[in-house]
């Protein structure tokens, strides 16, 4: 059974020989894993989703069954560093080096109030030159043997608040100033066009997402979500399914989003990610029992405690336990619930992959 067959089989809710697996890495853990395995480390891709799509050769060596691709920054608008050492991307978002991560420093539409504030802004071109060059090459190289997942997270909500600022944007979702719907639709359409291009290129899964959850519950009133986001997400899903009825759609949302899961099922979601296991209500037993006949699951291996702090033996035991729950009858892609963080020991990452391999014996 090839990796691609393994993934497609589980998404048909049929049990494969073992759960398929996928990980995304922070640069620090990628460097340590490459050193341990004595592999050259490829440079990361120049993309908002760099941690998701970079280092495919390393991750396949570890045991991944999926290869992620994404829109990259175009050749005519690459990320640039200004004289202050700040990074500015094609959206105009400005970041500063905060150590392990680049953190937001300036929100380019923090002043937005009017429709014209949005209409006069220079947004990215979904079809800019070079945007899909890396995706084309990765699909050509790996698409026959491995499932290809097209990365399209920060689909609406997160891109909007990256532009406006989180506090202002959350308030504006309730106040509804004139700019709001124009920005929501503009961002939706840009990212939808990028997703359509990934589907045309041949991805098997399109991976949308916005973080609507916190550790204890939804980040906004579900009524606000249903007003501003549900119809737009439904439009995206239906557009993608119309373009390719066989495409599988995954949605990423960190945190606890239990009240929203039935809505996502209603509008056509296939795969829920990342099942943050320490978030309130995101219990694998509950999720599989309640929604396992309607959804596939993707994630559930804890990066907050288990992977950084557990022993290799504990990790292997817990990985097998989670897989036995979520993978029963198929419908599960085993994965850490976020990028594997820099505080994770190499031996713990290897233990997770070893557990997966042992399930196939």
Coordinates of C-alpha atoms in Angstrom, one line a residue:
X1 CA 0.0 0.0 0.0
X2 CA 1.5 3.4 -1.0
X3 CA 1.2 6.4 1.3
X4 CA -1.3 7.9 -1.1
X5 CA -3.5 4.8 -1.0
X6 CA -3.3 4.8 2.8
X7 CA -4.5 8.3 3.1
X8 CA -7.3 8.0 0.6
X9 CA -8.4 4.8 2.2
X10 CA -8.7 6.2 5.6
X11 CA -10.6 9.2 4.2
X12 CA -13.2 6.8 2.8
X13 CA -13.6 5.6 6.4
X14 CA -11.9 2.3 5.7
X15 CA -9.1 1.0 7.9
X16 CA -5.7 1.1 6.2
X17 CA -2.7 -1.1 7.3
X18 CA -1.8 1.7 9.8
X19 CA -2.8 5.3 10.3
X20 CA -1.3 7.7 7.9
X21 CA 0.9 10.3 9.5
X22 CA 1.9 13.9 8.8
X23 CA 3.9 16.5 10.8
X24 CA 4.8 20.1 10.5
X25 CA 8.0 21.4 12.0
X26 CA 9.5 24.6 13.5
X27 CA 12.9 25.4 12.0
X28 CA 14.7 24.6 15.2
X29 CA 13.4 21.0 15.5
X30 CA 13.9 20.5 11.7
X31 CA 17.6 21.4 12.1
X32 CA 18.0 19.0 15.0
X33 CA 16.2 16.1 13.3
X34 CA 18.2 16.6 10.1
X35 CA 21.4 16.6 12.1
X36 CA 20.3 13.4 13.9
X37 CA 19.4 11.7 10.7
X38 CA 22.5 13.0 8.9
X39 CA 20.4 14.6 6.2
X40 CA 21.0 17.9 4.4
X41 CA 18.4 20.5 5.4
X42 CA 16.7 22.2 2.5
X43 CA 16.1 25.9 2.9
X44 CA 12.5 26.7 3.9
X45 CA 10.0 27.9 1.4
X46 CA 9.2 31.6 1.2
X47 CA 5.5 31.3 2.3
X48 CA 3.2 32.3 5.0
X49 CA 2.8 28.6 5.6
X50 CA 6.6 27.8 5.6
X51 CA 6.5 25.5 8.7
X52 CA 3.7 23.4 7.1
X53 CA 5.3 22.9 3.7
X54 CA 9.1 23.0 4.2
X55 CA 11.5 20.1 4.5
X56 CA 9.5 17.4 2.7
X57 CA 12.5 15.1 2.2
X58 CA 13.2 15.2 6.0
X59 CA 9.6 14.5 6.9
X60 CA 9.2 11.7 4.4
X61 CA 12.4 10.1 5.8
X62 CA 10.7 10.3 9.2
X63 CA 7.6 8.5 7.8
X64 CA 5.1 11.1 6.6
X65 CA 2.4 9.9 4.2
X66 CA 1.4 13.4 3.0
X67 CA 3.3 16.2 1.4
X68 CA 2.0 19.7 1.9
X69 CA 2.0 22.4 -0.7
X70 CA 0.9 26.0 -0.5
X71 CA 0.9 29.4 -2.3
X72 CA 4.3 31.0 -1.9
X73 CA 5.2 34.7 -1.9
X74 CA 5.5 35.7 -5.6
X75 CA 8.7 36.5 -7.3
X76 CA 7.7 40.1 -7.8
X77 CA 6.7 40.7 -4.1
X78 CA 8.9 38.6 -1.9
X79 CA 9.2 39.1 1.8
X80 CA 11.6 42.0 2.5
X81 CA 13.5 43.2 5.5
X82 CA 13.6 46.9 6.0
X83 CA 16.3 49.1 7.5
X84 CA 15.0 48.4 11.0
X85 CA 15.3 44.6 10.6
X86 CA 11.5 44.1 10.4
X87 CA 10.0 41.7 7.9
X88 CA 7.2 42.9 5.6
X89 CA 5.2 40.5 3.5
X90 CA 3.1 41.0 0.4
X91 CA 0.0 41.7 2.5
X92 CA 1.9 44.6 4.2
X93 CA 2.0 42.8 7.5
X94 CA 5.1 43.7 9.5
X95 CA 6.9 41.3 11.9
X96 CA 9.8 41.6 14.3
X97 CA 12.1 38.8 15.5
X98 CA 11.0 37.7 18.9
X99 CA 13.4 34.8 19.3
X100 CA 11.8 31.6 18.3
X101 CA 9.1 33.2 16.3
X102 CA 8.5 36.3 14.2
X103 CA 5.8 38.3 16.0
X104 CA 3.3 40.9 14.6
X105 CA 4.7 44.4 14.9
X106 CA 2.4 46.5 12.7
X107 CA -1.1 45.9 11.3
X108 CA -1.4 47.8 8.0
X109 CA -5.1 48.3 8.1
X110 CA -5.3 49.2 11.8
X111 CA -6.9 52.5 10.6
X112 CA -9.6 50.9 8.6
X113 CA -13.1 52.3 8.9
X114 CA -14.5 53.1 5.5
X115 CA -15.1 51.0 2.4
X116 CA -12.5 53.1 0.6
X117 CA -9.9 52.1 3.1
X118 CA -10.2 48.6 1.7
X119 CA -10.8 49.4 -1.9
X120 CA -7.7 51.6 -2.0
X121 CA -5.4 49.1 -0.4
X122 CA -3.0 47.0 -2.5
X123 CA -3.9 43.3 -1.9
X124 CA -2.0 40.3 -3.1
X125 CA -2.7 38.9 -6.6
X126 CA -3.6 35.2 -6.3
X127 CA -2.1 34.6 -9.7
X128 CA 1.1 36.5 -9.3
X129 CA 4.2 35.1 -11.0
X130 CA 6.0 32.3 -9.2
X131 CA 3.3 31.8 -6.6
X132 CA 2.8 28.1 -7.4
X133 CA 6.2 27.1 -8.7
X134 CA 7.1 25.2 -5.6
X135 CA 3.7 23.5 -5.5
X136 CA 4.0 22.4 -9.1
X137 CA 7.4 20.9 -8.5
X138 CA 6.4 19.1 -5.2
X139 CA 3.3 17.7 -6.9
X140 CA 5.3 16.5 -9.8
X141 CA 7.9 14.9 -7.6
X142 CA 5.7 13.3 -4.9
X143 CA 2.1 13.3 -6.1
X144 CA 2.0 9.7 -7.4
X145 CA 3.2 8.0 -4.2
X146 CA 2.1 10.5 -1.5
X147 CA -1.2 12.3 -0.8
X148 CA -0.9 16.0 -1.5
X149 CA -2.5 18.5 0.9
X150 CA -2.9 22.0 -0.2
X151 CA -2.3 24.5 2.6
X152 CA -4.8 27.4 2.8
X153 CA -5.0 28.2 6.5
X154 CA -5.7 31.7 7.8
X155 CA -8.5 31.6 5.2
X156 CA -10.6 34.5 6.4
X157 CA -10.7 35.5 10.1
X158 CA -7.0 35.3 10.8
X159 CA -5.9 37.1 7.6
X160 CA -8.3 39.8 8.4
X161 CA -7.1 40.3 12.0
X162 CA -3.5 40.1 10.8
X163 CA -4.3 43.2 8.7
X164 CA -6.4 45.0 11.2
X165 CA -5.3 43.8 14.6
X166 CA -7.0 41.2 16.8
X167 CA -8.6 43.5 19.4
X168 CA -10.0 45.9 16.8
X169 CA -11.2 43.2 14.5
X170 CA -13.1 41.3 17.3
X171 CA -14.8 44.5 18.3
X172 CA -15.6 45.4 14.7
X173 CA -17.3 42.0 14.2
X174 CA -19.9 43.3 16.7
X175 CA -19.9 47.0 15.7
X176 CA -19.9 46.3 12.0
X177 CA -18.2 49.5 10.6
X178 CA -18.6 50.0 6.8
X179 CA -15.2 48.4 5.9
X180 CA -16.0 45.0 7.6
X181 CA -17.9 43.1 4.9
X182 CA -15.7 44.4 2.1
X183 CA -12.6 43.2 3.9
X184 CA -14.1 39.8 4.7
X185 CA -15.2 39.3 1.1
X186 CA -11.9 40.5 -0.3
X187 CA -9.8 38.2 1.8
X188 CA -12.2 35.3 1.2
X189 CA -12.0 35.8 -2.6
X190 CA -8.2 36.0 -2.7
X191 CA -7.7 32.9 -0.6
X192 CA -10.5 31.1 -2.5
X193 CA -8.7 31.8 -5.8
X194 CA -5.5 30.4 -4.4
X195 CA -7.3 27.3 -3.2
X196 CA -8.9 26.8 -6.7
X197 CA -5.4 27.0 -8.2
X198 CA -4.1 24.3 -5.8
X199 CA -7.1 22.1 -6.7
X200 CA -6.4 22.6 -10.4
X201 CA -2.8 21.6 -9.8
X202 CA -4.0 18.3 -8.4
X203 CA -4.0 18.3 -4.6
X204 CA -6.0 15.5 -2.9
X205 CA -6.9 17.6 0.2
X206 CA -7.4 21.3 0.6
X207 CA -6.5 22.5 4.1
X208 CA -8.4 25.6 5.1
X209 CA -8.5 27.1 8.6
X210 CA -8.9 29.9 11.1
X211 CA -8.3 29.6 14.8
X212 CA -11.8 30.1 16.2
X213 CA -11.0 28.5 19.6
X214 CA -9.2 29.2 22.8
X215 CA -8.1 26.7 25.4
X216 CA -11.5 26.9 27.1
X217 CA -14.0 27.8 24.3
X218 CA -14.8 29.7 21.2
X219 CA -12.9 33.0 20.7
X220 CA -16.2 34.7 19.7
X221 CA -19.9 34.1 20.3
X222 CA -21.0 31.4 18.0
X223 CA -23.8 33.7 16.8
X224 CA -21.2 36.1 15.5
X225 CA -19.4 33.2 13.8
X226 CA -22.6 32.1 12.2
X227 CA -23.3 35.6 10.9
X228 CA -19.9 36.5 9.5
X229 CA -18.0 33.3 8.8
X230 CA -20.3 30.4 8.3
X231 CA -21.9 31.6 5.0
X232 CA -18.5 32.6 3.6
X233 CA -16.9 29.3 4.6
X234 CA -19.8 27.4 3.1
X235 CA -19.3 29.4 -0.2
X236 CA -15.6 28.4 -0.2
X237 CA -16.5 24.7 0.4
X238 CA -19.2 24.6 -2.3
X239 CA -16.9 26.4 -4.8
X240 CA -14.1 23.9 -4.2
X241 CA -16.5 20.9 -4.4
X242 CA -17.9 22.3 -7.6
X243 CA -14.4 22.5 -9.1
X244 CA -13.6 18.9 -8.0
X245 CA -16.3 16.9 -6.4
X246 CA -13.7 14.4 -5.1
X247 CA -11.7 17.0 -3.2
X248 CA -11.5 16.5 0.6
X249 CA -11.7 19.6 2.7
X250 CA -9.9 19.9 6.0
X251 CA -10.5 22.7 8.5
X252 CA -7.9 23.8 11.1
X253 CA -8.9 25.5 14.2
X254 CA -6.8 25.5 17.3
X255 CA -8.6 25.4 20.7
X256 CA -12.0 24.3 21.7
X257 CA -14.7 24.7 19.0
X258 CA -17.2 22.1 20.1
X259 CA -20.3 24.4 19.5
X260 CA -19.2 24.9 15.9
X261 CA -18.6 21.3 14.8
X262 CA -22.2 20.6 13.8
X263 CA -22.2 23.7 11.7
X264 CA -19.0 22.7 9.9
X265 CA -20.6 19.3 9.2
X266 CA -23.7 21.0 7.8
X267 CA -21.7 23.1 5.3
X268 CA -19.7 20.1 4.0
X269 CA -16.5 19.7 6.0
X270 CA -14.7 16.4 5.5
X271 CA -11.8 16.5 7.9
X272 CA -11.4 18.3 11.3
X273 CA -8.0 19.4 12.4
X274 CA -6.1 19.6 14.8
X275 CA -8.1 18.3 17.7
X276 CA -6.1 20.1 20.4
X277 CA -6.3 17.4 23.1
X278 CA -6.0 19.7 26.1
X279 CA -8.6 22.2 24.9
X280 CA -11.9 21.9 26.6
X281 CA -14.3 19.4 25.1
X282 CA -11.9 18.2 22.3
X283 CA -11.7 14.7 23.7
X284 CA -11.0 12.0 21.1
X285 CA -13.5 9.5 22.5
X286 CA -16.3 12.1 22.5
X287 CA -15.4 13.4 19.0
X288 CA -15.2 9.9 17.5
X289 CA -18.4 8.7 19.1
X290 CA -20.3 11.8 18.2
X291 CA -19.0 12.8 14.8
X292 CA -16.9 9.8 13.6
X293 CA -19.5 8.8 11.0
X294 CA -19.6 12.3 9.5
X295 CA -16.0 13.5 9.8
X296 CA -12.4 12.3 9.5
X297 CA -10.0 13.5 12.1
X298 CA -6.5 14.9 11.6
X299 CA -4.2 15.6 14.6
X300 CA -4.8 14.9 18.3
X301 CA -1.2 14.3 19.3
X302 CA -0.5 16.8 22.1
X303 CA 2.3 19.3 21.5
X304 CA 1.6 21.2 24.7
X305 CA 2.6 18.5 27.1
X306 CA 3.0 15.0 25.7
X307 CA 5.6 15.5 23.0
X308 CA 7.8 18.0 24.8
X309 CA 7.5 16.4 28.3
X310 CA 6.7 12.8 27.9
X311 CA 9.1 9.9 27.9
X312 CA 9.5 8.0 24.6
X313 CA 7.7 5.1 26.1
X314 CA 4.8 7.3 27.3
X315 CA 4.6 8.9 23.9
X316 CA 4.4 5.5 22.0
X317 CA 1.7 4.3 24.4
X318 CA -0.4 7.5 24.0
X319 CA 0.0 7.6 20.2
X320 CA -1.3 4.1 20.0
X321 CA -4.2 4.8 22.3
X322 CA -5.3 7.9 20.3
X323 CA -4.9 5.9 17.0
X324 CA -7.0 3.1 18.4
X325 CA -9.8 5.5 19.2
X326 CA -9.8 7.9 16.2
X327 CA -8.6 5.3 13.7
X328 CA -11.2 2.7 14.3
X329 CA -13.0 2.1 11.0
X330 CA -10.7 4.6 9.3
X331 CA -11.1 8.3 9.3
X332 CA -7.9 9.4 11.0
X333 CA -4.6 11.1 9.9
X334 CA -2.2 10.9 12.9
X335 CA -0.5 14.2 13.4
X336 CA 0.8 16.5 16.1
X337 CA -1.9 19.1 17.0
X338 CA 0.4 21.9 15.8
X339 CA 4.0 22.4 14.6
X340 CA 6.4 20.3 16.6
X341 CA 7.9 22.9 18.9
X342 CA 11.6 23.7 19.6
X343 CA 11.3 22.3 23.2
X344 CA 10.6 18.8 21.9
X345 CA 13.4 16.2 22.3
X346 CA 14.4 14.5 19.0
X347 CA 13.9 11.1 20.6
X348 CA 10.3 12.0 21.4
X349 CA 9.6 12.9 17.7
X350 CA 11.2 9.6 16.7
X351 CA 9.1 7.7 19.3
X352 CA 5.9 9.1 17.7
X353 CA 6.9 7.8 14.3
X354 CA 8.1 4.5 15.7
X355 CA 4.7 4.0 17.3
X356 CA 3.1 4.5 13.9
X357 CA 5.4 2.0 12.2
X358 CA 4.7 -0.6 15.0
X359 CA 1.0 -0.3 14.3
X360 CA 1.6 -1.5 10.8
X361 CA 3.5 -4.6 11.8

